[in-house]
Structure formats: structure tokens, C-alpha cells
Amino acid sequence: AQGDGIKLKTCTACKSARYCSVKCQKEHRPQHKRACKKRAAELHDEILFKQPESSYEGDCPICCLPMSLDKTKSTMMACCSKVICDGCYHSNVVRITRGSLEPTCPFCRHPPPKSKEEQDRNIMKRVNASDPAAMAQMSFRRHKAGDYDDAFRYVKKAAEFGERGHIIKYQFFIMRGNVWKRTRKKKCIIWNRLPLADMP
């Protein structure tokens, strides 16, 4: 029929059968119905479980799905400095609540820090172990405290590992101009030394 100049219409459910008219489709429906439902279910599963493209934030270490660019949809665990998606975090909370269990990290299964001092010690352990996520977290804390030089030092060190997210944060620090306020020349020197490995 397609050779006769008739444009064939594809079955909207299974995307596999083609018909020359609505009448033809209705007449073939009894023979096609079972196979159509089976293929439609397969297509649904393929779309549902298809892995989306990754982002510069990387993948969740638990479910291995790409992390959202929205920082409010992820959580950094204070015990191991792993950043996990809110879906995995919520699933762990539900597991603990339903089982009346002691709170533990969904990644390392250690209990959460009991104080801010213990939390800081855990982060520094990860910093000393060359963990870029811990370095970025420490950079954020120093920036919040107003220590911009120290904040820049930590995010620069994280960026040197070549991870895109930390390189972009490194660029952000420079472009905002609140780290190096002395001269434009100083900022240009730092910009030229920016590690460009694995840039998006």
C-alpha cells in the first residue's frame, strides 16, 4: 500500500504494526490484540528503566542514577562524605522507621555523628584521604564563615582531581570575585592556571 502512495499508519500502542486505514486496523484488531498488549508492555518497561544521560554531578553511589543538578535533591552524608540522591535517602528513612531500627547511613551503614565536632572530624578525615566531595563541603563551610582564601584553597584542590562539578565551582569562585579582590591581574593569573581536564 505504501508503494501505491498511501501513507501507512503505525499502531500507537506497540509501534510495530502498520495499517493503510482505520478500517483495516479495526478488522485486524482481534488477531493483533494479544501481541499488541505484550509489545506495549515491553516498550513501557524499556522507557521506564532506560538510564538517562549522566550529568557533571555524577551518579548516586547507591542507585547509580544521575544526580540532579538541583542541589536540594541530594544529601551529603556527614559520616562518609558520600552525596546520595534524595530518593535513596528517603528509602533509607522508610526502612529505619518501619523496622524501628537505629539511624544509619544508607551507604556506609555507620550511625550519624552525634555532634558538630564529630561531623567536622569525619569530613577532615575524608579531606585527608583526598576525597573531592569532602573538600568541596569544607570549601562551602569556610566560604560561609567568611574565610574566602581557605574556601578557595579547598575547592581548587577538589578541582585538581578533574571532576567537572568541582571545576565549575572553582570557576564560580573566580568569576564572583569575592576570593581574590586585590587586582584583576591576580584573577587572570588564577584563571590561566585553571585545570581544564574533563571540561563539559
Coordinates of C-alpha atoms in Angstrom, one line a residue:
A1 CA 0.0 0.0 0.0
Q2 CA 2.9 2.4 0.8
G3 CA 4.2 1.9 -2.8
D4 CA 0.8 3.0 -4.1
G5 CA 1.3 6.4 -2.5
I6 CA -0.7 5.5 0.7
K7 CA 0.9 6.6 3.9
L8 CA 0.7 3.8 6.4
K9 CA -0.4 4.5 10.0
T10 CA 1.5 2.9 12.9
C11 CA -0.3 1.3 15.8
T12 CA 0.1 3.8 18.6
A13 CA 0.3 1.1 21.3
C14 CA 3.0 -1.3 20.1
K15 CA 4.6 0.8 17.3
S16 CA 5.2 -2.3 15.2
A17 CA 2.0 -3.0 13.1
R18 CA 1.1 -0.6 10.3
Y19 CA -2.2 -0.1 8.5
C20 CA -3.5 1.6 5.4
S21 CA -6.7 2.8 7.0
V22 CA -8.7 2.8 10.3
K23 CA -11.0 0.2 8.8
C24 CA -8.1 -2.2 8.1
Q25 CA -6.8 -1.6 11.7
K26 CA -10.2 -2.5 13.2
E27 CA -10.5 -5.7 11.1
H28 CA -7.1 -6.8 12.2
R29 CA -7.6 -6.0 15.9
P30 CA -8.8 -9.5 17.0
Q31 CA -5.6 -11.1 15.6
H32 CA -3.3 -8.3 16.8
K33 CA -4.7 -7.5 20.2
R34 CA -2.7 -10.1 22.3
A35 CA 0.7 -9.4 20.6
C36 CA 0.0 -5.6 20.8
K37 CA -0.5 -5.6 24.5
K38 CA 2.6 -7.7 25.1
R39 CA 4.8 -5.4 22.9
A40 CA 3.2 -2.3 24.5
A41 CA 4.2 -3.6 28.0
E42 CA 7.8 -4.3 26.8
L43 CA 8.0 -0.7 25.4
H44 CA 6.8 0.7 28.7
D45 CA 9.5 -1.2 30.6
E46 CA 12.2 -0.1 28.2
I47 CA 11.2 3.6 28.6
L48 CA 10.8 3.2 32.4
F49 CA 14.2 1.6 33.0
K50 CA 16.2 3.4 30.4
Q51 CA 19.1 5.1 32.0
P52 CA 19.1 8.9 31.4
E53 CA 22.3 10.6 30.4
S54 CA 24.6 11.4 33.2
S55 CA 25.4 15.0 34.4
Y56 CA 28.6 16.6 35.7
E57 CA 27.4 15.9 39.2
G58 CA 28.0 12.2 38.6
D59 CA 25.8 9.3 39.7
C60 CA 24.2 8.3 43.0
P61 CA 26.6 5.7 44.6
I62 CA 23.6 3.6 45.7
C63 CA 21.0 3.6 42.8
C64 CA 23.6 4.6 40.1
L65 CA 21.1 7.1 38.6
P66 CA 22.4 10.5 37.5
M67 CA 22.4 13.1 40.3
S68 CA 20.1 16.1 39.8
L69 CA 21.6 19.4 39.1
D70 CA 19.3 20.8 41.8
K71 CA 21.4 20.7 45.0
T72 CA 18.2 20.5 47.1
K73 CA 17.6 17.0 45.7
S74 CA 20.7 15.4 47.1
T75 CA 22.3 15.0 50.6
M76 CA 25.9 14.6 51.6
M77 CA 26.3 12.1 54.4
A78 CA 28.4 13.5 57.3
C79 CA 29.9 10.1 58.2
C80 CA 31.4 9.1 54.8
S81 CA 31.0 12.3 52.7
K82 CA 29.1 10.4 50.1
V83 CA 26.5 12.5 48.2
I84 CA 23.3 10.5 47.5
C85 CA 20.1 11.3 45.8
D86 CA 17.0 12.1 47.9
G87 CA 15.2 9.0 46.7
C88 CA 17.8 6.7 48.3
Y89 CA 17.9 8.9 51.4
H90 CA 14.1 8.7 51.8
S91 CA 14.1 4.9 51.2
N92 CA 16.6 4.5 54.0
V93 CA 14.5 6.7 56.3
V94 CA 11.4 4.5 55.5
R95 CA 13.4 1.3 56.1
I96 CA 14.6 2.6 59.5
T97 CA 11.1 3.8 60.5
R98 CA 9.3 0.6 59.5
G99 CA 11.8 -1.6 61.1
S100 CA 12.3 0.5 64.3
L101 CA 16.0 0.5 63.6
E102 CA 18.8 2.7 64.8
P103 CA 19.5 5.5 62.3
T104 CA 22.4 4.6 60.0
C105 CA 24.0 6.0 56.8
P106 CA 22.4 4.4 53.6
F107 CA 25.9 4.0 52.1
C108 CA 28.4 3.0 54.8
R109 CA 25.8 1.9 57.4
H110 CA 27.5 3.8 60.2
P111 CA 25.5 5.9 62.7
P112 CA 25.3 9.6 62.1
P113 CA 27.7 11.9 64.0
K114 CA 26.4 12.9 67.4
S115 CA 27.8 16.4 67.4
K116 CA 29.1 19.1 65.0
E117 CA 32.7 18.4 66.3
E118 CA 32.4 14.7 65.3
Q119 CA 30.9 15.7 62.0
D120 CA 33.9 18.1 61.3
R121 CA 36.4 15.4 62.3
N122 CA 34.7 12.9 59.8
I123 CA 34.9 15.5 57.0
M124 CA 38.5 16.2 57.7
K125 CA 39.3 12.5 57.6
R126 CA 37.8 12.4 54.2
V127 CA 39.7 15.5 53.1
N128 CA 43.0 13.9 54.3
A129 CA 42.0 10.9 52.2
S130 CA 41.8 13.1 49.1
D131 CA 38.0 12.9 48.8
P132 CA 36.8 15.7 46.4
A133 CA 33.3 15.8 47.9
A134 CA 34.6 16.4 51.4
M135 CA 37.0 19.1 50.1
A136 CA 34.0 20.8 48.3
Q137 CA 32.0 20.6 51.5
M138 CA 34.8 22.1 53.6
S139 CA 35.1 24.8 51.0
F140 CA 31.4 25.6 51.4
R141 CA 31.8 25.8 55.1
R142 CA 34.8 28.1 55.0
H143 CA 33.1 30.3 52.5
K144 CA 30.0 30.5 54.7
A145 CA 32.3 31.5 57.6
G146 CA 33.8 34.3 55.5
D147 CA 37.2 32.7 55.1
Y148 CA 37.4 33.0 51.3
D149 CA 41.1 32.2 50.9
D150 CA 40.7 28.9 52.7
A151 CA 37.4 28.2 50.8
F152 CA 39.2 28.8 47.5
R153 CA 42.1 26.6 48.6
Y154 CA 39.8 23.6 49.3
V155 CA 37.7 24.0 46.1
K156 CA 40.9 24.4 44.0
K157 CA 42.2 21.2 45.5
A158 CA 39.0 19.4 44.7
A159 CA 39.1 20.7 41.1
E160 CA 42.6 19.3 40.6
F161 CA 41.1 15.8 40.7
G162 CA 39.4 16.7 37.3
E163 CA 35.8 16.2 38.4
R164 CA 33.6 18.5 36.4
G165 CA 31.3 19.7 39.2
H166 CA 34.2 20.9 41.3
I167 CA 35.9 22.6 38.3
I168 CA 32.7 24.5 37.7
K169 CA 32.6 25.5 41.3
Y170 CA 36.2 26.6 41.1
Q171 CA 35.3 28.8 38.1
F172 CA 32.4 30.2 40.0
F173 CA 34.6 31.3 42.9
I174 CA 36.9 33.2 40.5
M175 CA 34.2 34.8 38.4
R176 CA 32.3 36.1 41.5
G177 CA 35.5 38.0 42.5
N178 CA 34.9 37.6 46.3
V179 CA 38.0 35.4 46.7
W180 CA 40.7 37.5 45.1
K181 CA 39.7 41.1 45.5
R182 CA 43.2 42.6 45.2
T183 CA 43.7 43.1 41.5
R184 CA 42.2 41.9 38.2
K185 CA 45.7 40.8 37.2
K186 CA 45.7 38.3 40.1
K187 CA 42.4 36.9 39.0
C188 CA 43.6 36.5 35.4
I189 CA 46.7 34.6 36.6
I190 CA 44.5 32.2 38.6
W191 CA 42.1 31.8 35.7
N192 CA 45.0 30.8 33.4
R193 CA 46.1 28.1 35.8
L194 CA 42.6 26.6 36.0
P195 CA 42.7 22.9 35.4
L196 CA 40.7 22.3 32.2
A197 CA 40.8 18.5 32.3
D198 CA 37.4 16.8 31.5
M199 CA 35.6 20.0 31.0
P200 CA 32.0 19.7 29.7

